[in-house]
JSON list of C-alpha atoms in Angstrom, two decimals:
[
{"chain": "A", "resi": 13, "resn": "UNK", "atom": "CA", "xyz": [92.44, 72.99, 55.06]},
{"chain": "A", "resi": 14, "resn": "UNK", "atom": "CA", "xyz": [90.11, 74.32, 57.77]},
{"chain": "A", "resi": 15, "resn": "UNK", "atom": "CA", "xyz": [87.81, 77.40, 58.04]},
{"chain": "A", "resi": 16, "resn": "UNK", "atom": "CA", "xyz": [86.73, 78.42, 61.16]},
{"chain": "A", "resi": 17, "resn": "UNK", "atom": "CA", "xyz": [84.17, 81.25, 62.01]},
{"chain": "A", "resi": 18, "resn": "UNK", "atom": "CA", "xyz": [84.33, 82.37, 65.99]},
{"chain": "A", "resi": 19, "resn": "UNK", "atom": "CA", "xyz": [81.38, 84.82, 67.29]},
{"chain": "A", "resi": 20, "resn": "UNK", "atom": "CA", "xyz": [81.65, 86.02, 70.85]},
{"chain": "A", "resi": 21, "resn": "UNK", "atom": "CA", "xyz": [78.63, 87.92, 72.48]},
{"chain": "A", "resi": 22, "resn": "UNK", "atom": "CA", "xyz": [78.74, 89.72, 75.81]},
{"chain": "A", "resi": 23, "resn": "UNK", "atom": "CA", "xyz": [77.22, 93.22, 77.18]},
{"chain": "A", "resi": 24, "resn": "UNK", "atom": "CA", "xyz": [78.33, 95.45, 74.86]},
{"chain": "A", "resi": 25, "resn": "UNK", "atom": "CA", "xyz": [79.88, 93.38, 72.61]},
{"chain": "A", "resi": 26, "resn": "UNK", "atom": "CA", "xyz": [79.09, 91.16, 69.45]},
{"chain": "A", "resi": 27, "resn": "UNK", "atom": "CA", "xyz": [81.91, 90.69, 67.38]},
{"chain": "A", "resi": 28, "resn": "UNK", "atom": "CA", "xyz": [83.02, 87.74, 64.72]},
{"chain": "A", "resi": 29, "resn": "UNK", "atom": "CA", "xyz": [86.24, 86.60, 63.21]},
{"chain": "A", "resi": 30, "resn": "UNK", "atom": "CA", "xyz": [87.50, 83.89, 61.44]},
{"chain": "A", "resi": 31, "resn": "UNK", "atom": "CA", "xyz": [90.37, 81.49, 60.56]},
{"chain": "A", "resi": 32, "resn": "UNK", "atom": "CA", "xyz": [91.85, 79.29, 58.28]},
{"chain": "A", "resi": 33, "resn": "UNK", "atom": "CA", "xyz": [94.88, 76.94, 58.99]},
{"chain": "A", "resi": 34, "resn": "UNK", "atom": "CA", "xyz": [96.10, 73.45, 57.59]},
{"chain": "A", "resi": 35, "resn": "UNK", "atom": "CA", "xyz": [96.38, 70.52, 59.43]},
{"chain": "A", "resi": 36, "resn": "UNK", "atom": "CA", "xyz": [98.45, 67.50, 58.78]},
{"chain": "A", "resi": 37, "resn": "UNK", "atom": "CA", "xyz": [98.89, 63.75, 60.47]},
{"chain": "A", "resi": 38, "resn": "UNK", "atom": "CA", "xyz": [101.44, 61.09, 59.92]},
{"chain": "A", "resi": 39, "resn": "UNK", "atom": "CA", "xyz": [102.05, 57.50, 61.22]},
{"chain": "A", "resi": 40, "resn": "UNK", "atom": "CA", "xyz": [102.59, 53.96, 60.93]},
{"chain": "A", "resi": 41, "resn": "UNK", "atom": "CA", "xyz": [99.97, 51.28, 60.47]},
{"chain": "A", "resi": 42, "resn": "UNK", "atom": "CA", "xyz": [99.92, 48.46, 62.93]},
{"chain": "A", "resi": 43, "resn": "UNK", "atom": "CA", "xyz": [102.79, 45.88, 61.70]},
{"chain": "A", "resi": 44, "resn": "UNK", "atom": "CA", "xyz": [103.01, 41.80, 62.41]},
{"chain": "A", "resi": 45, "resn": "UNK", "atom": "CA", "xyz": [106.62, 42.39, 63.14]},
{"chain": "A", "resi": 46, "resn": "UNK", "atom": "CA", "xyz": [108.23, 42.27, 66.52]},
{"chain": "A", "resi": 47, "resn": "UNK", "atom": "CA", "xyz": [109.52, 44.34, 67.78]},
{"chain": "A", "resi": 48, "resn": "UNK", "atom": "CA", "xyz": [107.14, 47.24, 66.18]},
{"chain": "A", "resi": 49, "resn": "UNK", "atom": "CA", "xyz": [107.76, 50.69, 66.63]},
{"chain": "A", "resi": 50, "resn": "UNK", "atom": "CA", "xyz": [104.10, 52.61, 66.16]},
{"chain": "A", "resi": 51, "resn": "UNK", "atom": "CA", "xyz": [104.52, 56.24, 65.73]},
{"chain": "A", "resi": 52, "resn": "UNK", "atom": "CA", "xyz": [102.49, 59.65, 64.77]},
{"chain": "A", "resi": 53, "resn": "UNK", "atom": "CA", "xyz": [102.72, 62.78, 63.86]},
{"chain": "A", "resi": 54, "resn": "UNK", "atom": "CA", "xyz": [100.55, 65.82, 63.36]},
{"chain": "A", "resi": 55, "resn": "UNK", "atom": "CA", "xyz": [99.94, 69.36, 63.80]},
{"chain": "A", "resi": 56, "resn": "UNK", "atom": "CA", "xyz": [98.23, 72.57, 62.43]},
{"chain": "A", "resi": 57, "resn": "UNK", "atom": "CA", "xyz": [98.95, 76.22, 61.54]},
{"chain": "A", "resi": 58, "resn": "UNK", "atom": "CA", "xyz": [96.76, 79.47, 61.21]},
{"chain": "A", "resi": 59, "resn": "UNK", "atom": "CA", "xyz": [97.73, 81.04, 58.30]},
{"chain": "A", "resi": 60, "resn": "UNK", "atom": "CA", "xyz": [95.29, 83.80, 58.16]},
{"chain": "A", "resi": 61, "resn": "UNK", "atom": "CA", "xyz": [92.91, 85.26, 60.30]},
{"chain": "A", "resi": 62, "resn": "UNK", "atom": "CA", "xyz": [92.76, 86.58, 63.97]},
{"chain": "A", "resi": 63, "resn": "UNK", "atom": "CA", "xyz": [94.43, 84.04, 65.34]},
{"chain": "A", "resi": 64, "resn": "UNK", "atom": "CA", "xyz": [97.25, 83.65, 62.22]},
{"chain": "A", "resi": 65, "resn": "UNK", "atom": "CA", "xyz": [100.80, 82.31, 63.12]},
{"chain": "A", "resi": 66, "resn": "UNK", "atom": "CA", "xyz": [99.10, 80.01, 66.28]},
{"chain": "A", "resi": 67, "resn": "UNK", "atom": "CA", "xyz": [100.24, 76.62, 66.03]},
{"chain": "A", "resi": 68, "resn": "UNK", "atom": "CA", "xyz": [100.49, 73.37, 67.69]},
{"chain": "A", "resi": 69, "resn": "UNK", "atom": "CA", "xyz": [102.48, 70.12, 66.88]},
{"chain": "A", "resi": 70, "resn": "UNK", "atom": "CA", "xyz": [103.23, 66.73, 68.76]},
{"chain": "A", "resi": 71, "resn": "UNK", "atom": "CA", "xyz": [104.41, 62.99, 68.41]},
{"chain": "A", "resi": 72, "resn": "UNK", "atom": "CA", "xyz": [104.59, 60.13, 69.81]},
{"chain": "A", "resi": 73, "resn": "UNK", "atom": "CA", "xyz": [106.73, 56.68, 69.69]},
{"chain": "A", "resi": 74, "resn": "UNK", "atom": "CA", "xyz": [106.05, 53.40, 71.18]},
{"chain": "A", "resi": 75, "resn": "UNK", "atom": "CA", "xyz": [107.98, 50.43, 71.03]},
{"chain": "A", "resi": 76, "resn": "UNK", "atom": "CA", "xyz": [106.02, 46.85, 71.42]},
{"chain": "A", "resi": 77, "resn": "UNK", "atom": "CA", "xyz": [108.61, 44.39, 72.21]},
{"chain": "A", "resi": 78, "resn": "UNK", "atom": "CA", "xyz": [105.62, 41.88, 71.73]},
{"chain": "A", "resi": 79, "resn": "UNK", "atom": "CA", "xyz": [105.41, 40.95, 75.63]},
{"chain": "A", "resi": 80, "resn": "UNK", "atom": "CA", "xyz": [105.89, 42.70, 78.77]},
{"chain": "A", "resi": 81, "resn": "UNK", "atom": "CA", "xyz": [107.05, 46.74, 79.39]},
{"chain": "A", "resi": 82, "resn": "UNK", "atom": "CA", "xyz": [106.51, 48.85, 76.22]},
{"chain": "A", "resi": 83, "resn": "UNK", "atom": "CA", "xyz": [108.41, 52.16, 76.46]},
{"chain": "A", "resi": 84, "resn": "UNK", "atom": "CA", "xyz": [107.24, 55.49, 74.89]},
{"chain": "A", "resi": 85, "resn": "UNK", "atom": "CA", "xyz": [107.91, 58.79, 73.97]},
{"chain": "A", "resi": 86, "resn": "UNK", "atom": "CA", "xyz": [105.63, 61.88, 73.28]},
{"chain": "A", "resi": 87, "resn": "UNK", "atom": "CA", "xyz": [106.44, 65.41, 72.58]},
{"chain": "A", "resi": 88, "resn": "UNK", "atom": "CA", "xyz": [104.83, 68.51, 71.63]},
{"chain": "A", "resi": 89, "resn": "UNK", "atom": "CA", "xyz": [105.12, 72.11, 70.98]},
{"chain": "A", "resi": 90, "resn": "UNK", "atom": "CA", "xyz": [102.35, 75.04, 70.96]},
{"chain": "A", "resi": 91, "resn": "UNK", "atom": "CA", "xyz": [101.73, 78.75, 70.29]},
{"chain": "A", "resi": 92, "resn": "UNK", "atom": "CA", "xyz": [98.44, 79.96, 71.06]},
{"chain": "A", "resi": 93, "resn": "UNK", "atom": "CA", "xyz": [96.51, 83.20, 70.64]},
{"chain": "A", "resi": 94, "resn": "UNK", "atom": "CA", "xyz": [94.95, 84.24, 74.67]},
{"chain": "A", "resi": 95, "resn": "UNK", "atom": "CA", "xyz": [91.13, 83.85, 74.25]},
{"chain": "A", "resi": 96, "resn": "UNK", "atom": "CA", "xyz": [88.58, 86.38, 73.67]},
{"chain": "A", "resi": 97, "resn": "UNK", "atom": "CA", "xyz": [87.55, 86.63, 77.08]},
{"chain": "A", "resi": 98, "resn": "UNK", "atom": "CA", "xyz": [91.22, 87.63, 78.57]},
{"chain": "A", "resi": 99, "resn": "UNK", "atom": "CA", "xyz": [91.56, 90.09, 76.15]},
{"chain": "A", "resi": 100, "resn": "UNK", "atom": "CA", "xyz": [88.46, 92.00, 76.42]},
{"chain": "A", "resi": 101, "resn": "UNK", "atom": "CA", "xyz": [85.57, 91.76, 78.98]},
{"chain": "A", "resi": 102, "resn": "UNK", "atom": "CA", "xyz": [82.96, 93.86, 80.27]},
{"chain": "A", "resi": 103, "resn": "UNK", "atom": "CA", "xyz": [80.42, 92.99, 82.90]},
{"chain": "A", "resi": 104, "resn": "UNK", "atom": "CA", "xyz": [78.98, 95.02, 86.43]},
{"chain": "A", "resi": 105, "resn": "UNK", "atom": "CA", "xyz": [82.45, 95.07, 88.62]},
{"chain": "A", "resi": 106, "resn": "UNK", "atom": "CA", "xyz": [85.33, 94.32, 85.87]},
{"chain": "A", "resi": 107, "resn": "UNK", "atom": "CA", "xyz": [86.44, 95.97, 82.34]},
{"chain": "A", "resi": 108, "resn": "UNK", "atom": "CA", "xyz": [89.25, 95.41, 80.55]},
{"chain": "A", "resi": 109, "resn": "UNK", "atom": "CA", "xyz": [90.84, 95.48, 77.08]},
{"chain": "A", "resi": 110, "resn": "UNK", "atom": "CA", "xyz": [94.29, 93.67, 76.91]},
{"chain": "A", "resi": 111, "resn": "UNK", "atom": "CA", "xyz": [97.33, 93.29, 74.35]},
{"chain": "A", "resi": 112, "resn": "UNK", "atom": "CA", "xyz": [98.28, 89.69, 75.80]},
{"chain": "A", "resi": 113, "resn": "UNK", "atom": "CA", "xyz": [101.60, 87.99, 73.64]},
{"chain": "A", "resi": 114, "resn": "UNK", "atom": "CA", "xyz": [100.81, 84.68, 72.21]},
{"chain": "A", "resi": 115, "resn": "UNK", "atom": "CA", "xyz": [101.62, 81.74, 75.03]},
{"chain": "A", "resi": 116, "resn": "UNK", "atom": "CA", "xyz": [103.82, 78.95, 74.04]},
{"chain": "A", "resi": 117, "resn": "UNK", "atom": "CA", "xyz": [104.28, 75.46, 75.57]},
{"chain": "A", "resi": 118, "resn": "UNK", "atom": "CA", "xyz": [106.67, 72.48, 75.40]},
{"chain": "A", "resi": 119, "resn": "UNK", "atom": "CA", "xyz": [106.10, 69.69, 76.73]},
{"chain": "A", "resi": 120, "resn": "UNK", "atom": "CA", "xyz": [107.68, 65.90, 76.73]},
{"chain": "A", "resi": 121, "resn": "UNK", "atom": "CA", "xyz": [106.58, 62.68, 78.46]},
{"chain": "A", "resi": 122, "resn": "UNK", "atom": "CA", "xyz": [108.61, 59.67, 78.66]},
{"chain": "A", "resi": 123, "resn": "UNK", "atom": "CA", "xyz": [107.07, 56.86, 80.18]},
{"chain": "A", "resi": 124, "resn": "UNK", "atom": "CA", "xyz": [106.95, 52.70, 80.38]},
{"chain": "A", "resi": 125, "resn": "UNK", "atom": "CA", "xyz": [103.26, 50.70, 80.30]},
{"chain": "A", "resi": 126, "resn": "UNK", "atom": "CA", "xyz": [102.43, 47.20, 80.16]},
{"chain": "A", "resi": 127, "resn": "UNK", "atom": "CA", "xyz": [98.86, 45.97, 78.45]},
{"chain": "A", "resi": 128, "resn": "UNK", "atom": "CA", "xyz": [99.37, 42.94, 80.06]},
{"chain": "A", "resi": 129, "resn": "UNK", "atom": "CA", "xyz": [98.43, 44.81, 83.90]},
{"chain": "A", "resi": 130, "resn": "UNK", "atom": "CA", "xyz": [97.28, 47.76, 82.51]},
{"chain": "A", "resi": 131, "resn": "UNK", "atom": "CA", "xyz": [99.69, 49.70, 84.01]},
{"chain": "A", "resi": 132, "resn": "UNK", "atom": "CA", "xyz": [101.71, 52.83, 83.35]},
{"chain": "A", "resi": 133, "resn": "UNK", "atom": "CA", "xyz": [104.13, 55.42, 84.97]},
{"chain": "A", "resi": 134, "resn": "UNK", "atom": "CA", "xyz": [106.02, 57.84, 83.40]},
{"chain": "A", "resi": 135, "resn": "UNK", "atom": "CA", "xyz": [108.08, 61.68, 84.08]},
{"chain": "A", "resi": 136, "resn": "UNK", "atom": "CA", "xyz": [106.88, 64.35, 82.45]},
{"chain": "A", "resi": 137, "resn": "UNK", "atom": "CA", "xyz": [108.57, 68.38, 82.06]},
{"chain": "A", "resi": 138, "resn": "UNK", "atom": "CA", "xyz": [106.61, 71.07, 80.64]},
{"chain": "A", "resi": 139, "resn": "UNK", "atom": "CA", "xyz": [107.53, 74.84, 79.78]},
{"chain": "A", "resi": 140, "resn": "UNK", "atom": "CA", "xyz": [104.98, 77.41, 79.62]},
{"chain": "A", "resi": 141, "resn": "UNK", "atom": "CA", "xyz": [105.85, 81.42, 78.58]},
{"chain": "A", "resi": 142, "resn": "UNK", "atom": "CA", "xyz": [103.58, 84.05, 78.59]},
{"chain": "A", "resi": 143, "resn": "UNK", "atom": "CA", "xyz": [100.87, 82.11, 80.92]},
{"chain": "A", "resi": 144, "resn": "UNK", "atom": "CA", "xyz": [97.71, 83.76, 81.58]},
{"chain": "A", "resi": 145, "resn": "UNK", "atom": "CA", "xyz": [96.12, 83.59, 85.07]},
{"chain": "A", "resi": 146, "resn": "UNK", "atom": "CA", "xyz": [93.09, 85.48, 86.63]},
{"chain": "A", "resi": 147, "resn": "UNK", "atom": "CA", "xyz": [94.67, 87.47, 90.15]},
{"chain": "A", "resi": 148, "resn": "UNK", "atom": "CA", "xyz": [93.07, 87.15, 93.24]},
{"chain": "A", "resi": 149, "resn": "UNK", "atom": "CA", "xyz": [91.05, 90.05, 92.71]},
{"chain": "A", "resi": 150, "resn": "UNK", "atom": "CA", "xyz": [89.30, 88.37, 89.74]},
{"chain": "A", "resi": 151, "resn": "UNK", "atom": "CA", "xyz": [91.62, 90.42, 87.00]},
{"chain": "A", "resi": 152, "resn": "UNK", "atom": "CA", "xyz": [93.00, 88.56, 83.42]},
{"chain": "A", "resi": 153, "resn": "UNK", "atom": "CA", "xyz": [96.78, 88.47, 84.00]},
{"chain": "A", "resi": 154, "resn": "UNK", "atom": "CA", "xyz": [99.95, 87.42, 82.27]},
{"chain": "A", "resi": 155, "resn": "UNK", "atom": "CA", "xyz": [102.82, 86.41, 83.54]},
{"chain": "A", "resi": 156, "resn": "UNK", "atom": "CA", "xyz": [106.10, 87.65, 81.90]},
{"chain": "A", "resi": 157, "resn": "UNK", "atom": "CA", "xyz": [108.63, 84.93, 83.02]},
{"chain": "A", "resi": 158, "resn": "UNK", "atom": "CA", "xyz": [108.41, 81.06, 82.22]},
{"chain": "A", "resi": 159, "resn": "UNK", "atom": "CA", "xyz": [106.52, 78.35, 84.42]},
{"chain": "A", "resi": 160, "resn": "UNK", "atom": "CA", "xyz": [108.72, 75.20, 84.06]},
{"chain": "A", "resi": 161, "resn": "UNK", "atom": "CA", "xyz": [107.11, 71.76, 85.45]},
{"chain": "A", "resi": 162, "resn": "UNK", "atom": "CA", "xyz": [108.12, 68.60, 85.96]},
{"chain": "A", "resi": 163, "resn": "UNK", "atom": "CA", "xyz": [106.57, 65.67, 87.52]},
{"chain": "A", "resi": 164, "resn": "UNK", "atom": "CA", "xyz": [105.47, 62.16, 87.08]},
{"chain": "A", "resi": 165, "resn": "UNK", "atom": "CA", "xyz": [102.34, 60.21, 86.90]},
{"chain": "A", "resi": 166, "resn": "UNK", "atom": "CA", "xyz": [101.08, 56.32, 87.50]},
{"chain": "A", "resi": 167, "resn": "UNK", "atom": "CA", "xyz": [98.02, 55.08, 86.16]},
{"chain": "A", "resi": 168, "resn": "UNK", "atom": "CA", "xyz": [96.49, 51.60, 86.93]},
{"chain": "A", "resi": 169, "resn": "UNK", "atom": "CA", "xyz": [93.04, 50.13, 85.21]},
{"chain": "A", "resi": 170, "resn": "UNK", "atom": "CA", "xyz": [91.18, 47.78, 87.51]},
{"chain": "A", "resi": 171, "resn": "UNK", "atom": "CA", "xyz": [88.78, 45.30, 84.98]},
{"chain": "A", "resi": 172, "resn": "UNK", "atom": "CA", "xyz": [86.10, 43.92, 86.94]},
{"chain": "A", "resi": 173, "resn": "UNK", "atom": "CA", "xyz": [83.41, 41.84, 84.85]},
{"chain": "A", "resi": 174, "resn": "UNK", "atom": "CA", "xyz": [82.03, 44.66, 82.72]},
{"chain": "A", "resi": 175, "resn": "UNK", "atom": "CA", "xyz": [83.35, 47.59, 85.29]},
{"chain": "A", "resi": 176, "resn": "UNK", "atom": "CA", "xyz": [86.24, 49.22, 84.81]},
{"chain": "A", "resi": 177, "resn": "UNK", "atom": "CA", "xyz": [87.84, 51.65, 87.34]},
{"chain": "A", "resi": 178, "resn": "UNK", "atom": "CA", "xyz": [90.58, 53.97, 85.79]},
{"chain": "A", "resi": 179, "resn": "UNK", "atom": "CA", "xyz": [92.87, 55.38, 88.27]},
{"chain": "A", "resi": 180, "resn": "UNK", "atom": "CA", "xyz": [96.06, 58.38, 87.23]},
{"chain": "A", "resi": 181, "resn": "UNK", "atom": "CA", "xyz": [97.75, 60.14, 89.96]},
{"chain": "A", "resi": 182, "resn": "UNK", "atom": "CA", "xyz": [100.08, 63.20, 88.78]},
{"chain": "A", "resi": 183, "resn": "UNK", "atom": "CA", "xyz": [102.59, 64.23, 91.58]},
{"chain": "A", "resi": 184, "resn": "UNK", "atom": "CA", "xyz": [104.26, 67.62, 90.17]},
{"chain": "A", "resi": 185, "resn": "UNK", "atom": "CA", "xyz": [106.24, 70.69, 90.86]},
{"chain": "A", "resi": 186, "resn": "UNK", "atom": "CA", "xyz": [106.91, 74.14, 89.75]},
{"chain": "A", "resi": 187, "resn": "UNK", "atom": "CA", "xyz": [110.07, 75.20, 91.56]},
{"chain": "A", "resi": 188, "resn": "UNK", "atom": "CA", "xyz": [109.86, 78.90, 90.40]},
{"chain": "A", "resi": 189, "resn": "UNK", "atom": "CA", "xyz": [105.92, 79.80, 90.06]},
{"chain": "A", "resi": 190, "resn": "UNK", "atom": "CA", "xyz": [105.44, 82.78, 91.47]},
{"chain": "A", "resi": 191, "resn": "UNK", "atom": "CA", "xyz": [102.16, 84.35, 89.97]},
{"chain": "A", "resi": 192, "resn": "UNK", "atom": "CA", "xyz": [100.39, 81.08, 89.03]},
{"chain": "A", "resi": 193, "resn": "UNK", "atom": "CA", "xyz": [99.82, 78.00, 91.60]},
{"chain": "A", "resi": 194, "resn": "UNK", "atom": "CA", "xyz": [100.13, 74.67, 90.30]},
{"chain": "A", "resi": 195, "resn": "UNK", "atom": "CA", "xyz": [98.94, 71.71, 92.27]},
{"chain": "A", "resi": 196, "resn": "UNK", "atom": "CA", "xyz": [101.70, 69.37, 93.82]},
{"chain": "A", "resi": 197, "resn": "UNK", "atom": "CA", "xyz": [99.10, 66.15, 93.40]},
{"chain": "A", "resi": 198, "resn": "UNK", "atom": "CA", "xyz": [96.43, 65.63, 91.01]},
{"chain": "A", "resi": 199, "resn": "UNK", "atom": "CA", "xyz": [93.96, 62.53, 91.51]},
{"chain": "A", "resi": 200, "resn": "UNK", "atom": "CA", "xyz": [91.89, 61.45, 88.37]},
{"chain": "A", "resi": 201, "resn": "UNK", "atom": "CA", "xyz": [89.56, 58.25, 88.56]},
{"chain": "A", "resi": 202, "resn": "UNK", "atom": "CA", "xyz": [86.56, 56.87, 86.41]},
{"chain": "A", "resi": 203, "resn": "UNK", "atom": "CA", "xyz": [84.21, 54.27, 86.20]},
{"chain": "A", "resi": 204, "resn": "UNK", "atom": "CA", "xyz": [82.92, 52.95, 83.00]},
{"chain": "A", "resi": 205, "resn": "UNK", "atom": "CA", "xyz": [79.75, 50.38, 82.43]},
{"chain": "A", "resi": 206, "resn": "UNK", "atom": "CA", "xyz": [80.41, 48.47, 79.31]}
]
């Protein structure tokens, strides 16, 4: 069980709320055996509260064939209360006080990676309802028909001595978004000292 208290200040505003949910895991320990499936689940639920009836819940699979390509599986599922700043805010050149609907998300991810050359690629599809999005004029939005995107990523570790370079690049789409741009390639990279 979890108790969360939320307080949000702005001009002409100081309010408080608070929630309670569950939360729950599941999985496998690590096993000897080969091949080893290694899964988990988990999730949480608001039960009561301002945010009551948001929830979120995933898994995952992967299967270690004990050398080479180790395929995988994730999934998860969302429904999330818009926060406290699209629904209300106040400042010199915007007010507003909005009734947003909950938005929702599923997403899946099947993919291949190999430890071995730190390697992995995989497709990914994603579908969002009730997204929210800030118009070009600077104004909270939502959008009243479903974003559905689909894609695929490769990611490639370089180890050098202590260095390591992390490189993912995303190349998706979103055939139908009309309200809400999504970008077509995403780029992430990082260097770590260890």
């Amino acid at each position: 069980l979890r108790h969360e208290h939320i307080r949000f200040k702005q001009i002409n505003t100081d309010t408080s709320f608070s929630n309670f949910s569950f939360r729950f895991s599941l999985y496998n320990g690590e096993s000897k055996k080969v091949p080893m499936l290694q899964w988990n689940a988990e999730g949480s639920y608001i039960f009561k509260g301002e945010y009551q009836g948001d929830y979120n819940a995933k898994g995952d699979a992967t299967l270690f064939p004990g050398k080479g390509i180790s395929p995988y599986l994730n999934v998860s599922t969302g429904l999330v209360t818009p926060q406290y700043i699209y629904q209300h805010y106040y400042s010199n050149h915007f007010k507003w006080d909005n009734r947003f609907d909950k938005t929702g998300v599923i997403s899946s991810e099947a993919g291949v990676k190999s430890r071995k050359y730190f390697l992995e690629a995989a497709g990914l599809f994603s579908t969002y309802n009730n997204v929210l999005y800030f118009d070009n004029t600077g104004i909270a939005k939502q959008s009243t028909s479903s974003l559905s995107v689909f894609g695929f990523h490769l990611s490639k570790d370089i180890h050098l001595r202590k260095w390591t370079i992390t490189n993912k690049i995303i190349y998706q789409q979103a055939p139908a978004a009309k309200e809400v741009r999504v970008p077509e390639l995403i780029s992430e990279h990082s260097v770590f000292y260890s």
